[in-house]
mmCIF file as gemmi writes it, N, C-alpha and C atoms, coordinates in Angstrom:
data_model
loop_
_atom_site.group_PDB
_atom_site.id
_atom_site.type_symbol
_atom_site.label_atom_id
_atom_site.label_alt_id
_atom_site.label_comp_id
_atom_site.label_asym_id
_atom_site.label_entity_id
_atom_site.label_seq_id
_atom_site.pdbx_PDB_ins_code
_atom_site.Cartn_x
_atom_site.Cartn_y
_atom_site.Cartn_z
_atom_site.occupancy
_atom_site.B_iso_or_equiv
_atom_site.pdbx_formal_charge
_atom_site.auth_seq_id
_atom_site.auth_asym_id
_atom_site.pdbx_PDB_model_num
ATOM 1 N N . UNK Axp A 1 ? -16.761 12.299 47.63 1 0 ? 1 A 1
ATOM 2 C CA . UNK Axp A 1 ? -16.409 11.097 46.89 1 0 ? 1 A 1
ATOM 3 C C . UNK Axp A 1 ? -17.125 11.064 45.543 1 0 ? 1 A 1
ATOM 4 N N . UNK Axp A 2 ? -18.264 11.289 45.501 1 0 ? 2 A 1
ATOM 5 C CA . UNK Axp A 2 ? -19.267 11.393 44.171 1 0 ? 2 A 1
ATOM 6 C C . UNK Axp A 2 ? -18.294 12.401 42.879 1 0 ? 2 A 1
ATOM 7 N N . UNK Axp A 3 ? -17.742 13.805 44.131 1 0 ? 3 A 1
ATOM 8 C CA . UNK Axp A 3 ? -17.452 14.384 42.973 1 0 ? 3 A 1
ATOM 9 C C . UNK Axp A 3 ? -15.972 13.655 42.274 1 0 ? 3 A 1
ATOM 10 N N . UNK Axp A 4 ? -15.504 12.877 43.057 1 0 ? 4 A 1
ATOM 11 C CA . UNK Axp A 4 ? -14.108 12.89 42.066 1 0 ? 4 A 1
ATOM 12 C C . UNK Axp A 4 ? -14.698 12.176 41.211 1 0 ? 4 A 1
ATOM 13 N N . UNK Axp A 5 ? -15.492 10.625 41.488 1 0 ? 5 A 1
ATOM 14 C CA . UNK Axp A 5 ? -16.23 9.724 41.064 1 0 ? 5 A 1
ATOM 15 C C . UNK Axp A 5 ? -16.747 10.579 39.48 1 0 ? 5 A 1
ATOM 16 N N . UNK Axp A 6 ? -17.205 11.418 39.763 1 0 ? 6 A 1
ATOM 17 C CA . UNK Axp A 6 ? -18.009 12.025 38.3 1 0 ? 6 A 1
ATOM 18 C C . UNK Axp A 6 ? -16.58 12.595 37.673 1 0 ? 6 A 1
ATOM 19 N N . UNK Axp A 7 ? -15.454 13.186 38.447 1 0 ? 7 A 1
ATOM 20 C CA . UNK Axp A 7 ? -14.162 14.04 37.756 1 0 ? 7 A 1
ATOM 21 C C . UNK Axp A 7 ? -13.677 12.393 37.009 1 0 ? 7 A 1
ATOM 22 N N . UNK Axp A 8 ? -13.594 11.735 37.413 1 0 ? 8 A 1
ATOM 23 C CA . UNK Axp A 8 ? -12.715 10.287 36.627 1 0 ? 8 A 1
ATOM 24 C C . UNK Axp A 8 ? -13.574 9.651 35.642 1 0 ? 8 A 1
ATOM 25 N N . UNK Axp A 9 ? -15.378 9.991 35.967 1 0 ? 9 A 1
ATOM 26 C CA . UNK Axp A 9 ? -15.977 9.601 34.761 1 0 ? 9 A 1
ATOM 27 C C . UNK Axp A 9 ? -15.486 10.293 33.818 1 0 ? 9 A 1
ATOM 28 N N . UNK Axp A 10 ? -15.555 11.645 33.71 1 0 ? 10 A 1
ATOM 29 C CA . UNK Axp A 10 ? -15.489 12.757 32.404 1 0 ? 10 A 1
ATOM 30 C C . UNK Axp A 10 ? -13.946 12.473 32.136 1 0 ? 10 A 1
ATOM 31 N N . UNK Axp A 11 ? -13.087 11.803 32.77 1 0 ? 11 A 1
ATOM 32 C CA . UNK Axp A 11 ? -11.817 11.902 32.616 1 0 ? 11 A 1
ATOM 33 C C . UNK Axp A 11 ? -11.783 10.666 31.569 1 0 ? 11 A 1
ATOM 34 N N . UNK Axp A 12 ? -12.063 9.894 32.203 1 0 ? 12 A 1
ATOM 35 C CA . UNK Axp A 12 ? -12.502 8.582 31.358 1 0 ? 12 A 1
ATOM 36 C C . UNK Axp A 12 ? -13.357 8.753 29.683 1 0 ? 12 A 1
ATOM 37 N N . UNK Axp A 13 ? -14.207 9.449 29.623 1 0 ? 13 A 1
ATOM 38 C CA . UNK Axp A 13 ? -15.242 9.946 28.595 1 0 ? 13 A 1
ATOM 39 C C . UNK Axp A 13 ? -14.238 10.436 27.745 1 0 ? 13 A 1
ATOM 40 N N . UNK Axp A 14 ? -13.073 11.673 28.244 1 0 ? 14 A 1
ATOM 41 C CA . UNK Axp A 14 ? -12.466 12.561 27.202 1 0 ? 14 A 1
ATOM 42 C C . UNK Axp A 14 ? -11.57 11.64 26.653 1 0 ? 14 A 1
ATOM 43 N N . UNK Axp A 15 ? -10.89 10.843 27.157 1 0 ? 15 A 1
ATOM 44 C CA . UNK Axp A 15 ? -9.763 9.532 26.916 1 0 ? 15 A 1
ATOM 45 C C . UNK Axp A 15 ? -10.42 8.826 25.311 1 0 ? 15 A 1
ATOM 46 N N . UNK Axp A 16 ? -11.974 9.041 25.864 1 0 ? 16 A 1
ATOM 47 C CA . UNK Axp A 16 ? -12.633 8.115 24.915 1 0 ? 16 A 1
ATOM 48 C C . UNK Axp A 16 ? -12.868 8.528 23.943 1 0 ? 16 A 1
ATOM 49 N N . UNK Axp A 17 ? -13.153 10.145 24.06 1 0 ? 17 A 1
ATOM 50 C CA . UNK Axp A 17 ? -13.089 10.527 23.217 1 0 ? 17 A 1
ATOM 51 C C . UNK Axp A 17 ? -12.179 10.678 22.178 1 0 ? 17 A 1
ATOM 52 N N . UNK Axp A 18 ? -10.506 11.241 22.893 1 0 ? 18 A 1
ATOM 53 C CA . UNK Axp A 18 ? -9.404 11.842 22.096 1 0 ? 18 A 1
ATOM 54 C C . UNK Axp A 18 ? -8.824 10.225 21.305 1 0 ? 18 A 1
ATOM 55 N N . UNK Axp A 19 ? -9.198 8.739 21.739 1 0 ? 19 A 1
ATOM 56 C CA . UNK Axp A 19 ? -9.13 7.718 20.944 1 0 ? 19 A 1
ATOM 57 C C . UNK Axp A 19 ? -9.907 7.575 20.251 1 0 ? 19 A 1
ATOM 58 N N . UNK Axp A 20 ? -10.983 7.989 20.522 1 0 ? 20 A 1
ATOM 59 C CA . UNK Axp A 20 ? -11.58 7.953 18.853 1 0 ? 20 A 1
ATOM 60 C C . UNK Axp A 20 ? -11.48 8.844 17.563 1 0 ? 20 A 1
ATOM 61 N N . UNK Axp A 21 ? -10.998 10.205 18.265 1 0 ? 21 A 1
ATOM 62 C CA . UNK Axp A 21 ? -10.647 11.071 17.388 1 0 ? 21 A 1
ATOM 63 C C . UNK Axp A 21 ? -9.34 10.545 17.085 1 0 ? 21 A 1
ATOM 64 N N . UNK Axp A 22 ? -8.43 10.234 17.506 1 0 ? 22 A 1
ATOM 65 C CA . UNK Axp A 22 ? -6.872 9.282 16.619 1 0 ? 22 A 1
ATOM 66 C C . UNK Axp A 22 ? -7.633 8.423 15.539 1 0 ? 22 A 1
ATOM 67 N N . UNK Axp A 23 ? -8.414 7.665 15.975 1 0 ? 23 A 1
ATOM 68 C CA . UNK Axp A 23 ? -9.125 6.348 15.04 1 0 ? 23 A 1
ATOM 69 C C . UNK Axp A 23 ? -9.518 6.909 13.822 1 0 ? 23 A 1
ATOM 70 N N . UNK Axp A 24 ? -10.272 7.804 14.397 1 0 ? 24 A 1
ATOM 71 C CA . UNK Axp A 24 ? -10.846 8.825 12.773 1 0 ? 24 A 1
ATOM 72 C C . UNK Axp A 24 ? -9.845 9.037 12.004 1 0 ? 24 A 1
ATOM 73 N N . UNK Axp A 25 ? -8.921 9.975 12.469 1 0 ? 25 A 1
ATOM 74 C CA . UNK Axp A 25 ? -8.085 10.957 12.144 1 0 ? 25 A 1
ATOM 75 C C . UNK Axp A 25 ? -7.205 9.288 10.728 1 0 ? 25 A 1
ATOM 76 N N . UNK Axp A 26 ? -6.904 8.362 11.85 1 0 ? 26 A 1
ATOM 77 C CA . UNK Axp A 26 ? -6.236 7.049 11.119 1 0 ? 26 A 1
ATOM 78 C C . UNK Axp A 26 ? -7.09 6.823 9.866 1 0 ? 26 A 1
ATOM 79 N N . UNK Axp A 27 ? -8.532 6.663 10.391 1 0 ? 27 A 1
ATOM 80 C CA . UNK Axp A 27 ? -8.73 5.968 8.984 1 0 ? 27 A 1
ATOM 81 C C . UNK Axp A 27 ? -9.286 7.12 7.719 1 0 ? 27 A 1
ATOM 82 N N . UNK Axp A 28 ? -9.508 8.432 8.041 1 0 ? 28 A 1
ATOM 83 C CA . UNK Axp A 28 ? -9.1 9.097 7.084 1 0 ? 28 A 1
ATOM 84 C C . UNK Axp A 28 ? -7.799 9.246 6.395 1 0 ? 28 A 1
ATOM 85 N N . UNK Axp A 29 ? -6.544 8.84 7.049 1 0 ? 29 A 1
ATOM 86 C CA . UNK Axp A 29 ? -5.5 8.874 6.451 1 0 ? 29 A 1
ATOM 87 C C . UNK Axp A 29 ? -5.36 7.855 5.343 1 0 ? 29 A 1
ATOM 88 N N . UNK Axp A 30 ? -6.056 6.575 6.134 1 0 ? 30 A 1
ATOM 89 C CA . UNK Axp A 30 ? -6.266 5.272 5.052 1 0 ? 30 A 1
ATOM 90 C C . UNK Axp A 30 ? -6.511 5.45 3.985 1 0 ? 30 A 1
ATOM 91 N N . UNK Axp A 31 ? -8.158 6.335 4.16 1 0 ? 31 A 1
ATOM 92 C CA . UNK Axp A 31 ? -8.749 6.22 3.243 1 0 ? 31 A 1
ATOM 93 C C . UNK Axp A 31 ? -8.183 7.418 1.921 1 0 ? 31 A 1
ATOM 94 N N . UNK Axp A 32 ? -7.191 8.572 2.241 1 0 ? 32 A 1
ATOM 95 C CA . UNK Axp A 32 ? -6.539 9.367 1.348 1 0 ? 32 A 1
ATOM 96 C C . UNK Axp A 32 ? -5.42 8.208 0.069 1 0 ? 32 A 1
ATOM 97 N N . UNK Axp A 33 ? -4.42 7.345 1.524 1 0 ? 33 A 1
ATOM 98 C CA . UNK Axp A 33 ? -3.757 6.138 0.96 1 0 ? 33 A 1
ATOM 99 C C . UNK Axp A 33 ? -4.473 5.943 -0.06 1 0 ? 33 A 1
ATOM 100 N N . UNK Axp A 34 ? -5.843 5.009 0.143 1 0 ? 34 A 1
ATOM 101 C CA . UNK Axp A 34 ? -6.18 3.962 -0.834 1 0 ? 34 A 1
ATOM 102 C C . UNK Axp A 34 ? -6.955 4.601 -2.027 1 0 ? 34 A 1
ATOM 103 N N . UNK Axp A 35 ? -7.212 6.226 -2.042 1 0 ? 35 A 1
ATOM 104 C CA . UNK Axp A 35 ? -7.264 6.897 -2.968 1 0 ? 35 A 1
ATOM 105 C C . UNK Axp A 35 ? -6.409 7.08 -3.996 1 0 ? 35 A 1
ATOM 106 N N . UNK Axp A 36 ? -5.328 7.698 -3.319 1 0 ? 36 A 1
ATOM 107 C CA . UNK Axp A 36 ? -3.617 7.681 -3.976 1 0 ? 36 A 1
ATOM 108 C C . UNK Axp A 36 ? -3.624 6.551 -4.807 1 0 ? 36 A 1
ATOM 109 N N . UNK Axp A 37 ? -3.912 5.333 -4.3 1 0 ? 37 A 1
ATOM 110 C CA . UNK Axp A 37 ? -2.88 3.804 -4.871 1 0 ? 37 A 1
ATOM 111 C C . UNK Axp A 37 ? -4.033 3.666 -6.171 1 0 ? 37 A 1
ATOM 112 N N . UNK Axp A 38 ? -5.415 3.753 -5.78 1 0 ? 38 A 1
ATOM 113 C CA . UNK Axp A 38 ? -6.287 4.004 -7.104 1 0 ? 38 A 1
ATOM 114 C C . UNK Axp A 38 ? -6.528 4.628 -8.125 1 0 ? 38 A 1
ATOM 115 N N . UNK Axp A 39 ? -5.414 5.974 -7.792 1 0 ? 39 A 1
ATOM 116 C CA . UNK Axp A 39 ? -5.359 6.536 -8.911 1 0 ? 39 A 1
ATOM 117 C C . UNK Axp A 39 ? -4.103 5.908 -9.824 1 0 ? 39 A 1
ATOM 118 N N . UNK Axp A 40 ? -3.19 5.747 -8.793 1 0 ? 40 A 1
ATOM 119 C CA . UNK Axp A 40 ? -1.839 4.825 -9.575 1 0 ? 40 A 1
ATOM 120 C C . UNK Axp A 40 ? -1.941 3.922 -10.203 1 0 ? 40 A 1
ATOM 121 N N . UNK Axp A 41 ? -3.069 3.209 -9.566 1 0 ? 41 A 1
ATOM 122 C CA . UNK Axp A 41 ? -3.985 1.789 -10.247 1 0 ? 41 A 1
ATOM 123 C C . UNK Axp A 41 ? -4.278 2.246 -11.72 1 0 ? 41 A 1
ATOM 124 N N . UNK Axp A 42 ? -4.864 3.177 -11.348 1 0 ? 42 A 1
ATOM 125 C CA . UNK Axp A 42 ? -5.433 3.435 -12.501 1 0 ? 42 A 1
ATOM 126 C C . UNK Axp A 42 ? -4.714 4.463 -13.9 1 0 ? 42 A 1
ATOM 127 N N . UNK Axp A 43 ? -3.593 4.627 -13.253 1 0 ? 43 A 1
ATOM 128 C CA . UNK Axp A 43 ? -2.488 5.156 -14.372 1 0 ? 43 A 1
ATOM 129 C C . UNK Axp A 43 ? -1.851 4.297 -14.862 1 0 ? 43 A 1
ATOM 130 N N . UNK Axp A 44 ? -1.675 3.151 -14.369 1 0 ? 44 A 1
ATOM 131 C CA . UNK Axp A 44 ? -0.499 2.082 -14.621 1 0 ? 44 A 1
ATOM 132 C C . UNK Axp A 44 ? -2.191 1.096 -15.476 1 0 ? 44 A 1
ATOM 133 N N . UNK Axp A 45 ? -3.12 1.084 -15.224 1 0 ? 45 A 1
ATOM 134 C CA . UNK Axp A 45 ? -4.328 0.558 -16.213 1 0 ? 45 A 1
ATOM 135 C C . UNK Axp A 45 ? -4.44 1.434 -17.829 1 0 ? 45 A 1
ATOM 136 N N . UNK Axp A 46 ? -3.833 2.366 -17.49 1 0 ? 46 A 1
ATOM 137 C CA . UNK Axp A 46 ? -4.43 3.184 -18.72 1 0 ? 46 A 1
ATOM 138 C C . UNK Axp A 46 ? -2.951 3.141 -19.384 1 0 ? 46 A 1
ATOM 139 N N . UNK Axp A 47 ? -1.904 3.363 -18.871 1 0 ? 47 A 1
ATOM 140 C CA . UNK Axp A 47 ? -0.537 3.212 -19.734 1 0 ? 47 A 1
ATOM 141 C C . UNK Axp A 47 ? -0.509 1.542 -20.29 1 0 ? 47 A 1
ATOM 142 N N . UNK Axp A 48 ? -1.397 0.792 -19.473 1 0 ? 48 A 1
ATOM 143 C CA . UNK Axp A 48 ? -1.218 -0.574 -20.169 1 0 ? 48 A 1
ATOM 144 C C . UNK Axp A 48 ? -1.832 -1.071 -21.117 1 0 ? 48 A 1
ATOM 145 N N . UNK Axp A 49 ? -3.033 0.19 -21.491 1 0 ? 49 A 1
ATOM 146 C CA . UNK Axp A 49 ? -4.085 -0.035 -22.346 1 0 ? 49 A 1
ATOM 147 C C . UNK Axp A 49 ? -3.42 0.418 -23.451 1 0 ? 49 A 1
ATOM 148 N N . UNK Axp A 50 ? -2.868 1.963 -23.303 1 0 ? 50 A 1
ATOM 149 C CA . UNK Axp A 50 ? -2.278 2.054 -24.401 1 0 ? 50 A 1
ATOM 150 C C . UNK Axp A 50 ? -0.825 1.935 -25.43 1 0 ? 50 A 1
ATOM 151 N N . UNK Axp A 51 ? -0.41 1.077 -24.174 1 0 ? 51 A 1
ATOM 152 C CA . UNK Axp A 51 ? 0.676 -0.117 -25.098 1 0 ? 51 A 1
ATOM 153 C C . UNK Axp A 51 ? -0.074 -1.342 -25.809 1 0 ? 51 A 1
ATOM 154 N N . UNK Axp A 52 ? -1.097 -1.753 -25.254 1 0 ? 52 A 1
ATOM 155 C CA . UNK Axp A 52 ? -1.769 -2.765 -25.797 1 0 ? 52 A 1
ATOM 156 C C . UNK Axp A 52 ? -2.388 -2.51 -27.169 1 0 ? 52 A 1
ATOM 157 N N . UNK Axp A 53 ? -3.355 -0.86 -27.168 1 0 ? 53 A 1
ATOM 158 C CA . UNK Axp A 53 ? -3.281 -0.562 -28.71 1 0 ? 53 A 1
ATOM 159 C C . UNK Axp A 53 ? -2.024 -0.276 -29.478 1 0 ? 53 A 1
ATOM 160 N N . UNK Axp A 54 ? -1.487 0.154 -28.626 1 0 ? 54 A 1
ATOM 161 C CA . UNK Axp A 54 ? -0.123 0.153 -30.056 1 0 ? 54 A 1
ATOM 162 C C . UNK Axp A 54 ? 0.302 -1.236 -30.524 1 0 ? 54 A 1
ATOM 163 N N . UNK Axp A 55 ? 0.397 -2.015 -29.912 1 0 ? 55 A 1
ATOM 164 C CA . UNK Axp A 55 ? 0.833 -3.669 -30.061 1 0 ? 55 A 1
ATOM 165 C C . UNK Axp A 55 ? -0.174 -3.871 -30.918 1 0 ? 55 A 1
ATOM 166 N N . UNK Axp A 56 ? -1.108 -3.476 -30.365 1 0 ? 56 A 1
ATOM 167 C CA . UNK Axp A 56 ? -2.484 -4.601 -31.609 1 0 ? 56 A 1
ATOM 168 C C . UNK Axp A 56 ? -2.455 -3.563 -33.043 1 0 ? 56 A 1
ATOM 169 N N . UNK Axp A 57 ? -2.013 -2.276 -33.196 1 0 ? 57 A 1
ATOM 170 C CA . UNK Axp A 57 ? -2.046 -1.833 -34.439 1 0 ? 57 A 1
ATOM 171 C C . UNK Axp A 57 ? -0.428 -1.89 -35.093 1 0 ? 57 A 1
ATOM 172 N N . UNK Axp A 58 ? -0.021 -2.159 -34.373 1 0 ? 58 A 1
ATOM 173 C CA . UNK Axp A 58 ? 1.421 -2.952 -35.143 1 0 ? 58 A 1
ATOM 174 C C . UNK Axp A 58 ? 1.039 -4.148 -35.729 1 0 ? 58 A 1
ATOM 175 N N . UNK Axp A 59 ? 0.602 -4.88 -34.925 1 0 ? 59 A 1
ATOM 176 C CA . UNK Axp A 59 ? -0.032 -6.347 -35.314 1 0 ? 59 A 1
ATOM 177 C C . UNK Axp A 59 ? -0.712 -6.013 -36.626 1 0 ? 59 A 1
ATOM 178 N N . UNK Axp A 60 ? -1.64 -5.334 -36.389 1 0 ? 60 A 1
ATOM 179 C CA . UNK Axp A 60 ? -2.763 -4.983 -37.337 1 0 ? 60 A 1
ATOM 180 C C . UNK Axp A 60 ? -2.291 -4.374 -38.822 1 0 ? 60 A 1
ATOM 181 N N . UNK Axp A 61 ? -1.008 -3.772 -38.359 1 0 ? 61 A 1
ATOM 182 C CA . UNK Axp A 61 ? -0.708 -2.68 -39.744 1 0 ? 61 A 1
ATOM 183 C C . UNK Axp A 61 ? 0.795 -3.518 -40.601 1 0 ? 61 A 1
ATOM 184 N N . UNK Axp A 62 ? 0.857 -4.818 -39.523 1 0 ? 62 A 1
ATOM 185 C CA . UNK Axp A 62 ? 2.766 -5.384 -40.354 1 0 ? 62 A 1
ATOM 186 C C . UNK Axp A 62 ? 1.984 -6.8 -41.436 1 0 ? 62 A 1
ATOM 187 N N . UNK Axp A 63 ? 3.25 -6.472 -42.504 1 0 ? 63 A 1
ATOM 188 C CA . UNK Axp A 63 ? 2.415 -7.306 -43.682 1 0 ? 63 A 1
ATOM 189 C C . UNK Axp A 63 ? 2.83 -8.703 -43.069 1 0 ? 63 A 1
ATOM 190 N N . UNK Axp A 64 ? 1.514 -9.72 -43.417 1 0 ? 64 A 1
ATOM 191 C CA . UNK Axp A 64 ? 1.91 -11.008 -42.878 1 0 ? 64 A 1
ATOM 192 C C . UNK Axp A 64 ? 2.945 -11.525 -43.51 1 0 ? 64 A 1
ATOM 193 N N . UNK Axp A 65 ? 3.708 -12.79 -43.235 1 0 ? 65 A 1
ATOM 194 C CA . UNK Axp A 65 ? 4.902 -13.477 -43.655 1 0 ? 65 A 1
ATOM 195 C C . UNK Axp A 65 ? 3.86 -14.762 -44.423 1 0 ? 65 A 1
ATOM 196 N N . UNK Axp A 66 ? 4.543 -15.152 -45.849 1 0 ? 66 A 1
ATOM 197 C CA . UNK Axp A 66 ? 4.105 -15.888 -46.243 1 0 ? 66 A 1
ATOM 198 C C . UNK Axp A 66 ? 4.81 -17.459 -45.342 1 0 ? 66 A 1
ATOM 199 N N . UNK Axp A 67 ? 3.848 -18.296 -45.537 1 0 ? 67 A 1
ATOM 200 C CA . UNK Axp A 67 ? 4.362 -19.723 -44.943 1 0 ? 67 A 1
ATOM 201 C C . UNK Axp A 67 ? 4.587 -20.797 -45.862 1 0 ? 67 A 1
Protein backbone atom coordinates (compact mmCIF):
# COMPACT_ATOMS: atom_id res chain seq x y z
CA UNK A 1 0.00 0.00 0.00
CA UNK A 2 2.89 2.54 0.91
CA UNK A 3 4.27 1.76 -2.43
CA UNK A 4 1.42 2.84 -4.66
CA UNK A 5 0.83 5.61 -1.92
CA UNK A 6 4.48 7.01 -2.83
CA UNK A 7 3.68 5.90 -6.99
CA UNK A 8 0.49 8.59 -6.76
CA UNK A 9 2.66 10.97 -4.70
CA UNK A 10 5.36 11.27 -7.59
CA UNK A 11 2.39 11.02 -9.91
CA UNK A 12 0.88 13.89 -8.31
CA UNK A 13 4.47 15.91 -8.02
CA UNK A 14 5.04 15.35 -12.01
CA UNK A 15 1.30 16.78 -12.74
CA UNK A 16 2.75 19.60 -10.69
CA UNK A 17 5.30 19.86 -12.22
CA UNK A 18 4.30 19.62 -16.15
CA UNK A 19 1.59 22.68 -14.85
CA UNK A 20 3.97 24.67 -13.96
CA UNK A 21 6.08 24.17 -16.80
CA UNK A 22 2.70 25.22 -19.16
CA UNK A 23 2.56 28.38 -16.67
CA UNK A 24 6.13 29.26 -17.50
CA UNK A 25 6.12 28.31 -20.92
CA UNK A 26 2.53 30.94 -20.88
CA UNK A 27 4.03 33.64 -19.34
CA UNK A 28 7.10 33.69 -21.37
CA UNK A 29 4.90 33.84 -24.29
CA UNK A 30 3.29 36.99 -22.54
CA UNK A 31 6.11 38.37 -21.86
CA UNK A 32 7.58 38.05 -25.87
CA UNK A 33 3.68 39.66 -26.61
CA UNK A 34 4.25 42.63 -24.45
CA UNK A 35 7.70 43.07 -25.93
CA UNK A 36 6.31 43.02 -29.54
CA UNK A 37 3.40 45.67 -28.60
CA UNK A 38 6.40 47.93 -27.02
CA UNK A 39 8.21 48.02 -29.72
CA UNK A 40 5.01 48.98 -31.87
CA UNK A 41 4.43 51.41 -29.04
CA UNK A 42 7.24 52.67 -29.67
CA UNK A 43 7.23 52.96 -33.55
CA UNK A 44 3.90 54.48 -33.69
CA UNK A 45 5.74 57.14 -30.68
CA UNK A 46 8.48 57.92 -32.93
CA UNK A 47 6.40 58.22 -36.36
CA UNK A 48 4.29 60.64 -34.19
CA UNK A 49 7.18 62.60 -33.16
CA UNK A 50 8.20 63.01 -36.42
CA UNK A 51 5.05 64.31 -37.93
CA UNK A 52 4.94 66.60 -35.07
CA UNK A 53 8.40 68.14 -36.20
CA UNK A 54 7.37 68.47 -39.53
CA UNK A 55 4.07 70.31 -38.42
CA UNK A 56 6.00 72.56 -36.07
CA UNK A 57 8.61 73.47 -38.94
CA UNK A 58 5.88 74.16 -41.35
CA UNK A 59 4.44 76.26 -38.67
CA UNK A 60 7.78 77.64 -38.08
CA UNK A 61 8.92 78.21 -41.78
CA UNK A 62 5.03 79.64 -43.40
CA UNK A 63 4.99 83.49 -43.60
CA UNK A 64 2.42 84.79 -41.08
CA UNK A 65 -0.94 86.30 -42.51
CA UNK A 66 -1.30 89.85 -41.82
CA UNK A 67 -4.60 90.69 -39.61
Amino acid sequence: MSCVDDHTKDDIEEEKVIILQDKIKTIDENIIEMKNDANDLKNQADDLKKKLDSLSEIMNSSIAIPQ
